[in-house]
Rosetta silent file (secondary structure, phi, psi, omega in degrees, C-alpha in Angstrom):
SEQUENCE: MQNDAGEFVDLYVPRKCSASNRIIGAKDHASIQINIAEVDKVTGRFTGQFKTYAICGAIRRMVRFLFLHKATVVHFC
SCORE:     score description
SCORE:     0.000 S_00000001
   1 L     0.000  153.114 -175.097   14.737  -40.050    7.908 S_00000001
   2 E  -133.440  138.844  175.168   13.657  -40.996    4.092 S_00000001
   3 L   -83.548 -173.159  179.499   10.374  -42.351    2.997 S_00000001
   4 L   -60.385  -20.410 -170.860    9.805  -45.088    0.118 S_00000001
   5 L   -88.714  -17.428  174.287   10.522  -42.338   -2.679 S_00000001
   6 L   103.591  -18.000 -174.100   14.006  -42.202   -1.225 S_00000001
   7 L   -99.325  147.290 -177.896   13.376  -38.283    0.237 S_00000001
   8 E   -88.795  145.745 -158.843   14.106  -36.888    3.404 S_00000001
   9 L  -143.833  132.639  157.308   11.336  -36.175    5.826 S_00000001
  10 L   -52.313  134.386  162.246   10.976  -34.688    9.247 S_00000001
  11 L   -70.869  -14.992 -158.405    9.794  -37.146   11.836 S_00000001
  12 L  -152.200   96.501  143.751    7.860  -34.374   13.530 S_00000001
  13 L   -78.841   96.642  159.661    6.319  -31.072   11.902 S_00000001
  14 L   -55.753  154.380 -171.724    5.175  -28.843   14.614 S_00000001
  15 L   -77.635  122.294 -166.226    2.414  -26.739   14.220 S_00000001
  16 E  -107.984  159.602  169.527    2.658  -22.701   13.636 S_00000001
  17 L   -70.266  160.420  153.894   -0.217  -20.234   15.100 S_00000001
  18 L   -64.702  -39.425 -178.511   -2.061  -18.848   12.562 S_00000001
  19 L   -96.546  -38.523  159.550   -2.173  -15.324   13.979 S_00000001
  20 L   -92.982   11.735 -156.035    1.587  -15.092   15.114 S_00000001
  21 L    23.847   28.061  168.297    3.167  -17.334   13.318 S_00000001
  22 L   -64.338  146.139  161.252    4.715  -19.162   16.601 S_00000001
  23 E   -77.812  116.755  162.955    5.449  -22.716   17.113 S_00000001
  24 L   -40.006   58.720 -165.749    2.702  -24.527   18.713 S_00000001
  25 L   -81.133  159.546 -176.072    4.936  -26.763   21.028 S_00000001
  26 L   -34.740  -48.089 -174.466    3.699  -30.011   22.561 S_00000001
  27 L   -91.174    9.895  175.052    3.037  -28.899   25.955 S_00000001
  28 L   -93.763  126.972 -159.704    0.742  -25.828   25.326 S_00000001
  29 L  -105.691   -5.697 -168.801   -2.334  -27.283   26.288 S_00000001
  30 L   -96.908  -25.000  179.608   -4.257  -24.001   25.750 S_00000001
  31 L   -83.359 -173.179 -169.133   -3.982  -24.021   21.885 S_00000001
  32 E  -136.052  149.978  160.226   -6.685  -24.959   19.526 S_00000001
  33 E  -145.385  140.913 -172.707   -7.214  -25.905   15.912 S_00000001
  34 E  -120.443  117.143  174.118  -10.300  -25.005   13.959 S_00000001
  35 E   -96.777  120.281 -173.727  -11.596  -26.221   10.674 S_00000001
  36 E   -99.243  134.105 -176.672  -13.758  -23.654    8.787 S_00000001
  37 E   -77.150  115.534  171.477  -16.025  -25.181    6.095 S_00000001
  38 E   -81.379  137.899 -169.032  -15.945  -23.661    2.581 S_00000001
  39 E  -125.639  132.640  173.384  -19.112  -22.755    1.230 S_00000001
  40 L   -46.705   90.868  165.177  -20.582  -22.674   -2.447 S_00000001
  41 L   -18.635  -49.973 -168.762  -21.097  -18.637   -2.879 S_00000001
  42 L   -74.411  -84.930  174.481  -24.251  -19.703   -5.006 S_00000001
  43 L   -63.955  -18.904 -177.595  -26.102  -22.660   -3.152 S_00000001
  44 L    77.349    8.422  174.034  -24.608  -22.051    0.226 S_00000001
  45 L   -83.506  160.289  157.562  -23.649  -25.807    0.456 S_00000001
  46 E   -51.977  122.657 -175.900  -20.697  -27.368    1.867 S_00000001
  47 E   -95.821   -5.496 -179.556  -18.197  -27.973   -0.973 S_00000001
  48 E    99.489   -1.814  161.553  -16.227  -30.701    0.793 S_00000001
  49 E  -128.589  137.174  168.806  -13.212  -28.348    1.978 S_00000001
  50 E  -113.520  178.279  162.099  -12.098  -26.354    4.651 S_00000001
  51 E  -101.675  136.842  166.634   -9.489  -24.228    6.151 S_00000001
  52 E  -108.372  138.659 -168.168   -7.712  -25.085    8.891 S_00000001
  53 E  -104.920  114.751  164.469   -6.572  -22.520   11.910 S_00000001
  54 E   -99.003  139.716 -173.168   -4.268  -23.171   14.583 S_00000001
  55 E  -131.011  126.645 -167.025   -4.456  -20.785   17.363 S_00000001
  56 L   -89.742 -174.380 -164.400   -1.527  -21.135   20.227 S_00000001
  57 H   -76.535  -53.842 -169.970   -2.455  -20.473   23.817 S_00000001
  58 H   -64.196  -38.684  160.572   -0.706  -17.181   24.355 S_00000001
  59 H   -48.044  -47.165 -172.163   -3.025  -15.611   21.313 S_00000001
  60 H   -86.258  -15.768 -162.532   -6.155  -17.068   23.013 S_00000001
  61 H  -101.639  -38.358  176.342   -5.318  -15.907   26.644 S_00000001
  62 H   -51.336  -72.378  176.149   -4.471  -12.290   24.915 S_00000001
  63 H   -37.752  -60.402 -171.090   -8.117  -12.243   23.009 S_00000001
  64 H   -52.688  -47.779 -175.100   -9.490  -13.350   26.360 S_00000001
  65 H   -65.668  -38.695 -173.757   -8.085  -10.762   28.723 S_00000001
  66 H   -92.012    1.748  167.932   -9.056   -7.900   26.000 S_00000001
  67 H   -78.518  -30.274 -162.162  -12.811   -9.331   25.489 S_00000001
  68 H   -82.050  -27.881 -175.010  -13.104   -9.679   29.395 S_00000001
  69 H   -81.364  -46.065  179.708  -11.490   -5.913   29.738 S_00000001
  70 H   -72.775  -27.444  168.522  -13.800   -4.350   26.932 S_00000001
  71 H   -72.871  -40.533  171.515  -17.051   -5.874   28.658 S_00000001
  72 H   -37.328  -38.967 -175.588  -15.916   -4.513   31.984 S_00000001
  73 H   -77.592  -41.266 -165.079  -15.478   -1.030   30.760 S_00000001
  74 H   -78.106  -30.515 -164.313  -18.560   -1.128   28.500 S_00000001
  75 H   -72.971  -57.486 -169.143  -20.515   -2.501   31.618 S_00000001
  76 H   -70.501    0.359 -179.602  -19.456    0.297   34.105 S_00000001
  77 L   -84.209    0.000    0.000  -19.663    3.309   31.592 S_00000001
């Protein structure tokens, strides 16, 4: 497909996981996208810009398992 300037562009650009660089598919309903605000170091105020992170469902499951496993081990020790 071409845009108004005559350049070739893709119809669909899939998101990629920020942690694993995997493509996040359309059926990955466990994936999340987080916007983290950039803050001025001096004033502590929001600068109007943010960084976007996309995390796929597989990474979320791994982190959840590790967190639950660690909490269980600490609880029983």
